[in-house]
mmCIF file of C-alpha atoms in Angstrom:
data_model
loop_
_atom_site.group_PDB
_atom_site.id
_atom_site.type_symbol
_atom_site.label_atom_id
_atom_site.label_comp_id
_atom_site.label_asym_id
_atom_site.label_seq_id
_atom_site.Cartn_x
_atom_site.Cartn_y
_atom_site.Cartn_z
ATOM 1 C CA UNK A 88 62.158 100.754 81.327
ATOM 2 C CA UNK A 89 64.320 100.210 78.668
ATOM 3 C CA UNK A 90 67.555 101.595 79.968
ATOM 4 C CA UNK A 91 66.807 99.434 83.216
ATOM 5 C CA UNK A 92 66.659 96.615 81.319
ATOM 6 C CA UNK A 93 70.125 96.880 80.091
ATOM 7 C CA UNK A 94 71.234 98.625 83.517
ATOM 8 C CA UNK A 95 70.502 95.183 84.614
ATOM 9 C CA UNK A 96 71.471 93.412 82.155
ATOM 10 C CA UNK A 97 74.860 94.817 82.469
ATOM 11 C CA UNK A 98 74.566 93.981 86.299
ATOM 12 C CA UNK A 99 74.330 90.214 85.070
ATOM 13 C CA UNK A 100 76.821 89.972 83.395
ATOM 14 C CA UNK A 101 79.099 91.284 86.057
ATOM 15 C CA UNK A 102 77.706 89.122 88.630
ATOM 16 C CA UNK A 103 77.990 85.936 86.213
ATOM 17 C CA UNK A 104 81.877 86.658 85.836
ATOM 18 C CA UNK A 105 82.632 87.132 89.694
ATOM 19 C CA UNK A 106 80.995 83.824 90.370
ATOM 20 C CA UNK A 107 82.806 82.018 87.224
ATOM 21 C CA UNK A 108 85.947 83.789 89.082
ATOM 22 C CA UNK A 109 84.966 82.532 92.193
ATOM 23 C CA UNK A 110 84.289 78.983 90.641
ATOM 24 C CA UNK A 111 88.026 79.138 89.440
ATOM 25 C CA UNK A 112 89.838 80.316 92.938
ATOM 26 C CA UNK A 113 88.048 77.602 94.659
ATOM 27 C CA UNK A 114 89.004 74.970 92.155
ATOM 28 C CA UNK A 115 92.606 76.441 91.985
ATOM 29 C CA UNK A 116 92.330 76.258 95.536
ATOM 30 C CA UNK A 117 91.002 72.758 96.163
ATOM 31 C CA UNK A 118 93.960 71.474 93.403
ATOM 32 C CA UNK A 119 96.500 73.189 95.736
ATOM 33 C CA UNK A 120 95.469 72.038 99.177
ATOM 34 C CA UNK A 121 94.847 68.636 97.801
ATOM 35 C CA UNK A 122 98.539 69.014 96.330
ATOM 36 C CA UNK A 123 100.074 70.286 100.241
ATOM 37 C CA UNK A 124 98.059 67.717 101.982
ATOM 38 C CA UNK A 125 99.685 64.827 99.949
ATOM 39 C CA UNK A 126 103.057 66.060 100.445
ATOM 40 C CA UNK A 127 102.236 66.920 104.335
ATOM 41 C CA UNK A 128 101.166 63.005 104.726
ATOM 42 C CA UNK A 129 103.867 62.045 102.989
ATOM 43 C CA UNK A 130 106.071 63.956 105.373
ATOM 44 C CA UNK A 131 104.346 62.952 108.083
ATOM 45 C CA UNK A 132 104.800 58.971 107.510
ATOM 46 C CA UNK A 133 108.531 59.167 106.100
ATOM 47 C CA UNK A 134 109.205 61.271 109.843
ATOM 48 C CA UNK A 135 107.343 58.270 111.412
ATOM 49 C CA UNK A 136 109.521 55.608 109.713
ATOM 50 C CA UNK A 137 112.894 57.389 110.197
ATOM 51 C CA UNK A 138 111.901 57.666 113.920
ATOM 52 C CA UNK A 139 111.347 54.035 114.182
ATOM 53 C CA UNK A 140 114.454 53.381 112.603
ATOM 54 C CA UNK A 141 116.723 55.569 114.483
ATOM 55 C CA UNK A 142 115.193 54.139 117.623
ATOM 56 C CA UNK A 143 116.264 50.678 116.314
ATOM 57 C CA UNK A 144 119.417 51.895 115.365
ATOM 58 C CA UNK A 145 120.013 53.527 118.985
ATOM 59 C CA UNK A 146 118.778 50.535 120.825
ATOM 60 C CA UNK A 147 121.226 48.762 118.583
ATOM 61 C CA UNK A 148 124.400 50.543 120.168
ATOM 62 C CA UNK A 149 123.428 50.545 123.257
ATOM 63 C CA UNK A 150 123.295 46.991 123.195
ATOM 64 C CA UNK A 151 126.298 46.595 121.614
ATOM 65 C CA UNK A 152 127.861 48.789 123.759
ATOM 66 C CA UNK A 153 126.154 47.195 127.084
ATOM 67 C CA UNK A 154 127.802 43.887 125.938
ATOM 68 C CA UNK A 155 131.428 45.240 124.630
ATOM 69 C CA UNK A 156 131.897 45.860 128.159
ATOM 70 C CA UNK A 157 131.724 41.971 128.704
ATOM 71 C CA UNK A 158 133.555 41.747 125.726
ATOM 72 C CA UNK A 159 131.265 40.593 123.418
ATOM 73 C CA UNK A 160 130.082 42.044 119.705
ATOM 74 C CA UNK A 161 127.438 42.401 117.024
ATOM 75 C CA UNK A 162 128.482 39.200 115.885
ATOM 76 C CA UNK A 163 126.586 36.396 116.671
ATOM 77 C CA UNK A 164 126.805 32.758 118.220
ATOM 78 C CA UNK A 165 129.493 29.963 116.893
ATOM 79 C CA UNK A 166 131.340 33.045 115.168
ATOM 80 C CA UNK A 167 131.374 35.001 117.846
ATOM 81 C CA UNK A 168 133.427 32.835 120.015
ATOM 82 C CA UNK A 169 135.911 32.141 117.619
ATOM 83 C CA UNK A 170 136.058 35.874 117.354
ATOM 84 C CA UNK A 171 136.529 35.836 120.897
ATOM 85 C CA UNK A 172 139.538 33.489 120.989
ATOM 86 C CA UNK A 173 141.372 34.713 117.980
ATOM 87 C CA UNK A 174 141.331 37.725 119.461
ATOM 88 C CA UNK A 175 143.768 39.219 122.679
ATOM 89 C CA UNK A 176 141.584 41.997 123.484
ATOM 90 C CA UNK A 177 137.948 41.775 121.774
ATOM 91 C CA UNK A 178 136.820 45.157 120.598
ATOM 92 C CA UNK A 179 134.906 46.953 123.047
ATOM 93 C CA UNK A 180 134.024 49.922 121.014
ATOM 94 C CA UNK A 181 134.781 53.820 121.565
ATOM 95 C CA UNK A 182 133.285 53.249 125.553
ATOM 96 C CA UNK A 183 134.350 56.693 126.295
ATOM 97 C CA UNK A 184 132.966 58.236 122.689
ATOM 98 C CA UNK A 185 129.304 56.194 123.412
ATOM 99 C CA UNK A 186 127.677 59.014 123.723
ATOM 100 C CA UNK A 187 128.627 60.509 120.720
ATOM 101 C CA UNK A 188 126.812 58.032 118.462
ATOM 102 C CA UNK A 189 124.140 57.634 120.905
ATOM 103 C CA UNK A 190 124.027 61.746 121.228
ATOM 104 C CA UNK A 191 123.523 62.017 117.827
ATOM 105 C CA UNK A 192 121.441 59.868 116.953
ATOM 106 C CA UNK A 193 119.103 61.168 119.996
ATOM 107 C CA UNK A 194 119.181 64.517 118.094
ATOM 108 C CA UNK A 195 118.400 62.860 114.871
ATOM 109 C CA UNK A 196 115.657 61.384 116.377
ATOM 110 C CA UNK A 197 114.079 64.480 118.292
ATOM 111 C CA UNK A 198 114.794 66.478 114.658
ATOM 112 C CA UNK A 199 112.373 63.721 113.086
ATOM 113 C CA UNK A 200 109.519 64.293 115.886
ATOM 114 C CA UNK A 201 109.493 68.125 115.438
ATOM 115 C CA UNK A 202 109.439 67.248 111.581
ATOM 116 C CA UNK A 203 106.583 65.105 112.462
ATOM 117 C CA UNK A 204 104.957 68.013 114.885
ATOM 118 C CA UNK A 205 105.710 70.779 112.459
ATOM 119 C CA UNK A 206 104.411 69.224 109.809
ATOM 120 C CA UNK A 207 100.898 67.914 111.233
ATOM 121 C CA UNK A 208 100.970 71.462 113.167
ATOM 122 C CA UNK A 209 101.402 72.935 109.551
ATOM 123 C CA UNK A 210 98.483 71.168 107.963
ATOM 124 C CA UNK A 211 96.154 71.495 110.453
ATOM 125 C CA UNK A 212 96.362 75.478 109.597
ATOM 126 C CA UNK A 213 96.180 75.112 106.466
ATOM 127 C CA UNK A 214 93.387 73.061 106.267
ATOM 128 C CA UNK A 215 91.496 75.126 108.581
ATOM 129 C CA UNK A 216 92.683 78.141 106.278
ATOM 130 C CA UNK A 217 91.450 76.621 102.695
ATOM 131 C CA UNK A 218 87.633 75.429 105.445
ATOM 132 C CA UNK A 219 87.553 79.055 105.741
ATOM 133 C CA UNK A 220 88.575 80.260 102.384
ATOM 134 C CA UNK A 221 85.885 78.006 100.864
ATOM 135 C CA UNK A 222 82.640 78.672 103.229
ATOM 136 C CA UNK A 223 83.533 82.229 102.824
ATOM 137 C CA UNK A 224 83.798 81.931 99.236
ATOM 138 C CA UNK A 225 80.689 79.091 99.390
ATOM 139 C CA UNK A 226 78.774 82.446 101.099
ATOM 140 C CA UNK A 227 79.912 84.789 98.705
ATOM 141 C CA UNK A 228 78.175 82.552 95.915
ATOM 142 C CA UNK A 229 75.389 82.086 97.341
ATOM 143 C CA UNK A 230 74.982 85.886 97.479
ATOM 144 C CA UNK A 231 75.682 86.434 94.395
ATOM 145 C CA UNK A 232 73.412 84.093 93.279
ATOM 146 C CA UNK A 233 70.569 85.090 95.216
ATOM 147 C CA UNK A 234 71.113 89.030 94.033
ATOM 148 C CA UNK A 235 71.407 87.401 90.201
ATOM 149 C CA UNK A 236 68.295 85.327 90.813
ATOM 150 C CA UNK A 237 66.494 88.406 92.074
ATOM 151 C CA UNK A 238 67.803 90.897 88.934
ATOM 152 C CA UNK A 239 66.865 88.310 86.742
ATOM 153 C CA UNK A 240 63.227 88.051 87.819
ATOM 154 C CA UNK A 241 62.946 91.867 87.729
ATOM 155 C CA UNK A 242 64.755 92.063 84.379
ATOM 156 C CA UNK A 243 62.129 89.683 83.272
ATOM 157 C CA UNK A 244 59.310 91.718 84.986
ATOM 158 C CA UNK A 245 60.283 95.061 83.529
ATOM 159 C CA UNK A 246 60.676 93.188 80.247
ATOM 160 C CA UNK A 247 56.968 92.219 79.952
ATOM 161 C CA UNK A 248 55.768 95.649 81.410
ATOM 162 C CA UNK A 249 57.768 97.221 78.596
ATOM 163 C CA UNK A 250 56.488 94.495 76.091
ATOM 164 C CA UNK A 251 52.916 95.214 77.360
ATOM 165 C CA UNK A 252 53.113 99.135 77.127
ATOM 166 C CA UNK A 253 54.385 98.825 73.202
ATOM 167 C CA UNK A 254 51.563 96.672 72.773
ATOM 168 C CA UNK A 255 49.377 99.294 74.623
ATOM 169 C CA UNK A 256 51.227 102.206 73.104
ATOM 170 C CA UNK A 257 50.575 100.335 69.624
ATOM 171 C CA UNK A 258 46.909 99.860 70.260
ATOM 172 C CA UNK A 259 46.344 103.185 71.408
ATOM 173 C CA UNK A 260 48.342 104.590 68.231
ATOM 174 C CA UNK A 261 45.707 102.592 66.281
ATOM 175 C CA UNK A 262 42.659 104.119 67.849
ATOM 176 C CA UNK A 263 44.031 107.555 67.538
ATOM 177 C CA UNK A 264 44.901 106.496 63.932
ATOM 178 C CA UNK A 265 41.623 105.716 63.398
ATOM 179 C CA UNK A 266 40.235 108.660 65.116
ATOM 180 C CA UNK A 267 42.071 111.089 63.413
ATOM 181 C CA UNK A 268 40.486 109.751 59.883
ATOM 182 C CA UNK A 269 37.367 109.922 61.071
ATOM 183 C CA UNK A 270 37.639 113.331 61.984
ATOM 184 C CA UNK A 271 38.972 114.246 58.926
ATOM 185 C CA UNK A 272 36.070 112.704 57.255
ATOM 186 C CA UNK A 273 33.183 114.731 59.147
ATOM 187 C CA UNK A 274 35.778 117.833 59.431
ATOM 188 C CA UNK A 275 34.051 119.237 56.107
ATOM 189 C CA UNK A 276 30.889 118.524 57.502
ATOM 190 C CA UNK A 277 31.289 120.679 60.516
ATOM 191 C CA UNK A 278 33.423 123.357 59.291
ATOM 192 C CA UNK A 279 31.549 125.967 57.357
ATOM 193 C CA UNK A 280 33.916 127.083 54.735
ATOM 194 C CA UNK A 281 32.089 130.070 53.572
#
């Protein structure tokens, strides 16, 4: 009973580290995701801005551009006209380049939405990833716990079984103690020594 006892004992001890181990890869864990998911919203909302603005910024030109073919600009009003008359030929910007500008900054803008895409595509896996990293390590735990829970309890029971038979063991060491006098007492009573 004894060397169960510390067979056991030794078992809980090894089952207390693996779930303080555990404890610290899901907290290391939790830190970390927490950590990508800020940075992945963050992403996320500067890709939705910069979209947004390149859109203005394209719907911008092509304004401009619609009106330079009437000859007008990006000025505005009172200004513009005097533009307009101080001027032989007003600008009419790079007509045959337009869609250069406007080119680009389409690409800019589709390289923003597949940042956008990637990015929520990206941090939908990993969040799934850590969900399944913690309810299988959640599981493991509760395992672990369970199979501690159940060696303590039989630690505990062999313990008092073992307590118990020393008590038993010393009572029964008593008697025969006991015995053992009193049969040396009436042994020279019994045994004829002559």
């Amino acid at each position: 009973h004894v060397a169960e006892s510390a067979q056991l004992s030794e078992e809980l001890t090894a089952l207390s580290d693996a779930l303080a181990e555990l404890r610290k890869e899901q907290s290391e864990a939790s830190k970390l995701r927490g950590e990508e998911k800020a940075i992945n919203a963050q992403t996320v909302a500067d890709a939705k801005v910069a979209q947004v603005a390149v859109e203005k910024a394209t719907k911008v030109l092509k304004d401009f551009y619609a009106g330079a073919a009437g000859g007008s600009s990006l000025l505005q009003g009172g200004i513009a006209e005097e533009m307009k008359q101080a001027a032989k030929d007003p600008y009419t910007g790079m007509q045959s380049e337009n869609g250069g500008i406007i080119g680009f900054l389409e690409v800019v803008l589709s390289d923003f939405a597949r940042l956008e895409a990637e990015t929520s595509t990206s941090e939908d896996s990993a969040a799934s990833a850590y969900e399944a990293f913690m309810d299988e390590s959640n599981e493991d735990a509760a395992v672990k716990a369970t199979e501690s829970k159940h060696k303590t309890d039989k630690k505990r029971d062999i313990d008092a079984e073992t307590e118990s038979l020393k008590k038993e063991l010393d009572l029964t060491q008593e008697e025969l103690n006991a015995a053992n006098a009193y049969y040396d007492k009436l042994k020279p009573d019994c045994v004829d020594n002559g």
